[in-house]
Short mmCIF file of C-alpha atoms in Angstrom, two decimals:
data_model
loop_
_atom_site.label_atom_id
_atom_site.label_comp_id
_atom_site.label_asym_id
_atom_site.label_seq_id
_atom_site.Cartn_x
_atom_site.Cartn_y
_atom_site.Cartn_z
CA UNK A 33 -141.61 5.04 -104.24
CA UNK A 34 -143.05 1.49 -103.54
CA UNK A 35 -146.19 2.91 -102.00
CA UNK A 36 -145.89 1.40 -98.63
CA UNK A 37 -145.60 4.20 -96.23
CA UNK A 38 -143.96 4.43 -92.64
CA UNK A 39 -144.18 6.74 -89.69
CA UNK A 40 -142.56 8.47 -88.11
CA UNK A 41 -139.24 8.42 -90.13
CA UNK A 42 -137.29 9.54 -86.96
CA UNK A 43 -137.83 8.52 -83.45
CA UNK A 44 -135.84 9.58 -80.50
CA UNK A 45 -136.42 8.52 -77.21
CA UNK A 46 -135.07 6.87 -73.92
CA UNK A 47 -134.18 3.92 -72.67
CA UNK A 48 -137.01 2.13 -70.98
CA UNK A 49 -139.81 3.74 -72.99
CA UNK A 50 -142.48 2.99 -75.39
CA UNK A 51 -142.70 3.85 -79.43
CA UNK A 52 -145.61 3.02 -81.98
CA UNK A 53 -144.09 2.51 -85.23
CA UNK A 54 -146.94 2.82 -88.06
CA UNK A 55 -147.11 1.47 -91.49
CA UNK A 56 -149.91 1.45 -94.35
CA UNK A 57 -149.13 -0.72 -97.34
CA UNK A 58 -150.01 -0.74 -100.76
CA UNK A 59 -153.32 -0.42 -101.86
CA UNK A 60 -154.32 -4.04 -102.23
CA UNK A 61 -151.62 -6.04 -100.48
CA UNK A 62 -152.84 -8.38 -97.55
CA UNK A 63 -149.85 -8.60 -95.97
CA UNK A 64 -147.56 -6.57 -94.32
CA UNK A 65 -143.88 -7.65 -92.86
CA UNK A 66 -141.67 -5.45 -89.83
CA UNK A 67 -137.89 -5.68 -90.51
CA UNK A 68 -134.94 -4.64 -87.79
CA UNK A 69 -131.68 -3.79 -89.49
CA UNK A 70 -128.96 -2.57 -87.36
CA UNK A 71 -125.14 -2.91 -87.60
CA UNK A 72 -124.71 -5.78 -85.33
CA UNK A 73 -127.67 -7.99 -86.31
CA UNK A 74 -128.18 -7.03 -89.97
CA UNK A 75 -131.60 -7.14 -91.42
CA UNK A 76 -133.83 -9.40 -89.49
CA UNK A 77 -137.90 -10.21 -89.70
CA UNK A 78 -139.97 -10.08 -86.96
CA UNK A 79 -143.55 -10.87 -87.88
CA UNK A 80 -145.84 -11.11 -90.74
CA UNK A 81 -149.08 -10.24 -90.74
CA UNK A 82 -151.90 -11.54 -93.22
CA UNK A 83 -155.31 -9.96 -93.77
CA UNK A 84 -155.71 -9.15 -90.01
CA UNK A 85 -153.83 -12.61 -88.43
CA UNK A 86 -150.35 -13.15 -87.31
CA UNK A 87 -148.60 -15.41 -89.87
CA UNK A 88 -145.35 -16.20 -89.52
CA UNK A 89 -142.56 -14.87 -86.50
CA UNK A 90 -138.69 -14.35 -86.94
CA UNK A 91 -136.95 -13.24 -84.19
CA UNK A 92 -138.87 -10.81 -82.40
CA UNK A 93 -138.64 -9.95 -79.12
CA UNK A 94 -141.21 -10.72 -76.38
CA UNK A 95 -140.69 -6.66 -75.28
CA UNK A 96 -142.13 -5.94 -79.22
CA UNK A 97 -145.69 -7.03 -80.50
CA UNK A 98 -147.39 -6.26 -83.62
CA UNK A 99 -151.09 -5.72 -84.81
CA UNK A 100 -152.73 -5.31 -88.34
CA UNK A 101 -156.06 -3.37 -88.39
CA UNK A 102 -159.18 -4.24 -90.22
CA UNK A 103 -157.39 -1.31 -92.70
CA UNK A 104 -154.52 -3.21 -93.39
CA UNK A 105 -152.55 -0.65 -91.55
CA UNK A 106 -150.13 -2.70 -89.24
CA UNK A 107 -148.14 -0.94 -85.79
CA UNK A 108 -145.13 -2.27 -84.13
CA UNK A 109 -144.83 -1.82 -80.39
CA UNK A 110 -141.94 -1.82 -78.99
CA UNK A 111 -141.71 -1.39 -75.22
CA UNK A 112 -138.95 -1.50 -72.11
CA UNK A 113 -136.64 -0.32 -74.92
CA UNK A 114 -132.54 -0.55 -74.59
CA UNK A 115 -129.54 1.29 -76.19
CA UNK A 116 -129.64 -2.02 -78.32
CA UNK A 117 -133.38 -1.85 -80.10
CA UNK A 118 -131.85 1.29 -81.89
CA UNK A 119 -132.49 0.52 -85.78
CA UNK A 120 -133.85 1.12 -88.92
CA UNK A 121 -137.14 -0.81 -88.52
CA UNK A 122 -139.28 -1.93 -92.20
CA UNK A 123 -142.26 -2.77 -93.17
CA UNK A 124 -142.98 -4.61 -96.72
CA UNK A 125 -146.23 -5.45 -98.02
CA UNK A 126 -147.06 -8.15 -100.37
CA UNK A 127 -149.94 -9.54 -102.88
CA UNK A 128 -152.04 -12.69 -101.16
CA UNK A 129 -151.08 -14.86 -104.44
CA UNK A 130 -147.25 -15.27 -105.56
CA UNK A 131 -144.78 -14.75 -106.00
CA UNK A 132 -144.93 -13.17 -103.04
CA UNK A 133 -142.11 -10.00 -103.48
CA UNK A 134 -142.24 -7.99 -100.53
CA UNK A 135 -142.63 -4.10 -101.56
CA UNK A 136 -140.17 -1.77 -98.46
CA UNK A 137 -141.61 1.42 -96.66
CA UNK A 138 -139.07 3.91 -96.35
CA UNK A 139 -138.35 2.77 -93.02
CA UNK A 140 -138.49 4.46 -89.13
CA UNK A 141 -134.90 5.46 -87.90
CA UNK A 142 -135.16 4.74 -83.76
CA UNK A 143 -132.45 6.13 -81.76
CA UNK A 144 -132.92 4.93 -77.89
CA UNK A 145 -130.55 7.30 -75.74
CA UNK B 195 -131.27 -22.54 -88.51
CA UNK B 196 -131.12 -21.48 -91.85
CA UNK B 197 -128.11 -19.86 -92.94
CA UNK B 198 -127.20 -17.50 -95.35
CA UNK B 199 -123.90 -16.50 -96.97
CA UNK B 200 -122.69 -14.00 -99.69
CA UNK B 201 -119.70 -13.24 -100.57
CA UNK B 202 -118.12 -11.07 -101.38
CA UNK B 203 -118.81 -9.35 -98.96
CA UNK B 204 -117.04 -6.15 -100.35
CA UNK B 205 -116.28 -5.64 -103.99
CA UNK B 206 -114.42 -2.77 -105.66
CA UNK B 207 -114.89 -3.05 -109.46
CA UNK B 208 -114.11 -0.95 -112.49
CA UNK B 209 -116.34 0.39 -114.68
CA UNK B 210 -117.30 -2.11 -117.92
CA UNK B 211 -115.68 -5.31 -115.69
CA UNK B 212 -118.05 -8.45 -114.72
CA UNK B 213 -118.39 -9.91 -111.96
CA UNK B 214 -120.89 -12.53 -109.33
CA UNK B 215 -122.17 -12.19 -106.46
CA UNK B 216 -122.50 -15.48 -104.55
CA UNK B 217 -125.47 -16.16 -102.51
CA UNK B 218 -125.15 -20.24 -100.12
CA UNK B 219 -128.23 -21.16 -97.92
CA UNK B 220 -127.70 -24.11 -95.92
CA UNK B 221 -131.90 -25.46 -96.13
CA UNK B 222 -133.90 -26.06 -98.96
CA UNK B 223 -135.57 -23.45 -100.52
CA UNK B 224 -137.45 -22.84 -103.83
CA UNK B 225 -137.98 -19.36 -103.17
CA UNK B 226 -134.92 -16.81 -102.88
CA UNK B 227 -135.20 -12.81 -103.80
CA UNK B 228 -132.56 -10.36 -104.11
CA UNK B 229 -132.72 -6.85 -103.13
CA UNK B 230 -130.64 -3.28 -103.60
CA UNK B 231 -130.17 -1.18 -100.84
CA UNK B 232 -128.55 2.23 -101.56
CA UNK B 233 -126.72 3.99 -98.06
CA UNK B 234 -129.43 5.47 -96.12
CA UNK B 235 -132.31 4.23 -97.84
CA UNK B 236 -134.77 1.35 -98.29
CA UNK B 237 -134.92 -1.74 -100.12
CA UNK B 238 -135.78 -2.26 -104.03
CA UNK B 239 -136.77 -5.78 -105.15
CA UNK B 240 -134.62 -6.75 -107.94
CA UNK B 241 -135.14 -10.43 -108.74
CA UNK B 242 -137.66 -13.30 -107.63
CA UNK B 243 -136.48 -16.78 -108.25
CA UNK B 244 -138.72 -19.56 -107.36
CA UNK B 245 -137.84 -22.64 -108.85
CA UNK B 246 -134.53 -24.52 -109.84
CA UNK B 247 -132.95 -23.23 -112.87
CA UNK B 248 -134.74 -20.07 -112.86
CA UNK B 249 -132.76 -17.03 -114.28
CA UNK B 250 -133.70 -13.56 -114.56
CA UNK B 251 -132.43 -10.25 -116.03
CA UNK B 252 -132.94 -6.63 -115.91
CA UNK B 253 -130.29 -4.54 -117.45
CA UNK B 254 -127.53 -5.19 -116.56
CA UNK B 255 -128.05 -8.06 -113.93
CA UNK B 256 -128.92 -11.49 -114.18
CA UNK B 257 -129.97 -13.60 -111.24
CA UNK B 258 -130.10 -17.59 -110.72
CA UNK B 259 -131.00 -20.17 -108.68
CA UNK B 260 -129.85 -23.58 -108.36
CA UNK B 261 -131.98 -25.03 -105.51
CA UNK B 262 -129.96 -27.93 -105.80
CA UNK B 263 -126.05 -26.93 -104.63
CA UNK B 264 -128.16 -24.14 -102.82
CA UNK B 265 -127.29 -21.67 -104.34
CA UNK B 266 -128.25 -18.18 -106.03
CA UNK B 267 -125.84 -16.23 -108.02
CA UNK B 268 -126.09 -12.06 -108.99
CA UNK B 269 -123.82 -11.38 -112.17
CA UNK B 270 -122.97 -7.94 -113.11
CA UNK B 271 -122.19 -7.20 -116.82
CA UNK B 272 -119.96 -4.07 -118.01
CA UNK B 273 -120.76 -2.62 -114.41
CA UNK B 274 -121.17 1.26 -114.31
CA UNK B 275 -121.09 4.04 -111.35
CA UNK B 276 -124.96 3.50 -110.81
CA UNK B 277 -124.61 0.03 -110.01
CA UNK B 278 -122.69 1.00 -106.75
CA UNK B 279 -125.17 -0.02 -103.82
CA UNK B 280 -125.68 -3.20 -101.57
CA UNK B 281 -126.95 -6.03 -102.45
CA UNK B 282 -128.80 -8.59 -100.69
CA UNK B 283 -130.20 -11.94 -101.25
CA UNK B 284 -133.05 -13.56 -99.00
CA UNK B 285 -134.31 -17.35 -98.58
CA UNK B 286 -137.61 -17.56 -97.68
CA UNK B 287 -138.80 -20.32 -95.66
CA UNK B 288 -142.65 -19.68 -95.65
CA UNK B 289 -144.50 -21.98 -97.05
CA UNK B 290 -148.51 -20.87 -98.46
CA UNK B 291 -149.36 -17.79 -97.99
CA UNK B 292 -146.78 -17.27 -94.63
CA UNK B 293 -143.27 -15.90 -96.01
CA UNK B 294 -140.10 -16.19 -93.35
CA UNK B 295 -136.84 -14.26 -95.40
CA UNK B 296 -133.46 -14.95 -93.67
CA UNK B 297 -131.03 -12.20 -95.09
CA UNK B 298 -127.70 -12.44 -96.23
CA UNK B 299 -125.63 -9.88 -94.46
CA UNK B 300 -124.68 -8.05 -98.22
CA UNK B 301 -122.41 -7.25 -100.64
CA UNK B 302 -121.37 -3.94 -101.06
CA UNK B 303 -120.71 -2.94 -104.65
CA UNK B 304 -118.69 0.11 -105.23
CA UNK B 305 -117.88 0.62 -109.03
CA UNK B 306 -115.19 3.23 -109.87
CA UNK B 307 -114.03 5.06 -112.81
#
């Protein structure tokens, strides 16, 4: 257990809707990372957050956005959704100082039908 | 773009055999992390490497890094049945407190009898 936790673990909805994905990380860590990994695209990072502020931005899609809370706890949005946003979507959390290893939730299964 | 290759990308070993994993990045990077991912679960840090010449072990696993050919390397000593998983390695690209990990797209290990 790498204390970062993730909810819901499933998620099935339709295409064209809109999901909350929710993640707390571990006590302590500032920042907190979402992950896609899917078949065709493999594991890919979408956005960091630090203490509150956007960071840094993979390849995230303008139909997704992100927040972290003056908790820590970050949500991923995800919104107009197609047969092709079904994943396994992460989040990590990290330490503010190095060496910077990223600590997985258990991740959110989304199945768009 | 930043680029990352493994390869294998399969491997089929026998218990108590060696064998490396090899992990190419086509941008400098000083900071490269590899990761175990067993079927239908998350991801468990294994190794940080963050400079040239750094090499770690844990078991049976040792990771390096030569940021100079680009290169990271996973060896795996006298593998047994536990080892069997897939395993990534990651380049990050963040620089400060901002951390951007490209993926390779994994090496699964399946150790046999």
């Amino acid at each position: 257990d790498s204390g970062v936790t993730q909810t819901p673990k499933h998620l099935i909805t339709a295409t064209g809707q809109r999901v909350t994905l929710r993640c707390s990380p571990r006590s302590g860590d500032l920042s907190v990372y979402w992950y896609q990994q899917s078949l065709d695209q493999g594991l890919q990072f979408l956005i960091q957050y630090y203490n509150g502020e956007e960071r840094a931005k993979g390849n995230i899609l303008e139909r997704f956005s992100a927040q972290q809370f003056p908790d820590l706890h970050s949500e991923l949005n995800l919104s107009s959704l197609e047969l092709g946003d079904s994943a396994l979507y992460f989040c990590a959390s990290s330490v503010s100082q190095g060496p910077w290893e990223q600590y997985f939730g258990p991740g959110t299964r989304l199945t768009v039908t | 773009e930043l680029k990352v290759e493994q390869n294998p990308l399969f491997l089929s070993m026998q218990e108590g055999k060696n064998y490396t994993i090899y992990c190419n990045y086509s941008t400098t990077s000083d900071r490269l992390y590899w990761y175990r991912q067993d079927p239908g679960k998350s991801l468990e840090s294994l190794f940080v490497l963050l400079s040239n010449g750094a090499v770690k072990q844990e078991g049976r696993l040792m990771a390096s890094l030569d940021t100079k050919a680009r290169l990271s390397t996973l060896h795996i000593t006298a593998a047994v049945h536990d080892l069997s998983a897939t395993y990534f390695c990651a380049v990050d690209m963040g620089t400060g407190t901002a951390s951007k990990l490209t993926f390779g797209t994994g090496t699964r290990l399946q150790v046999t009898l």
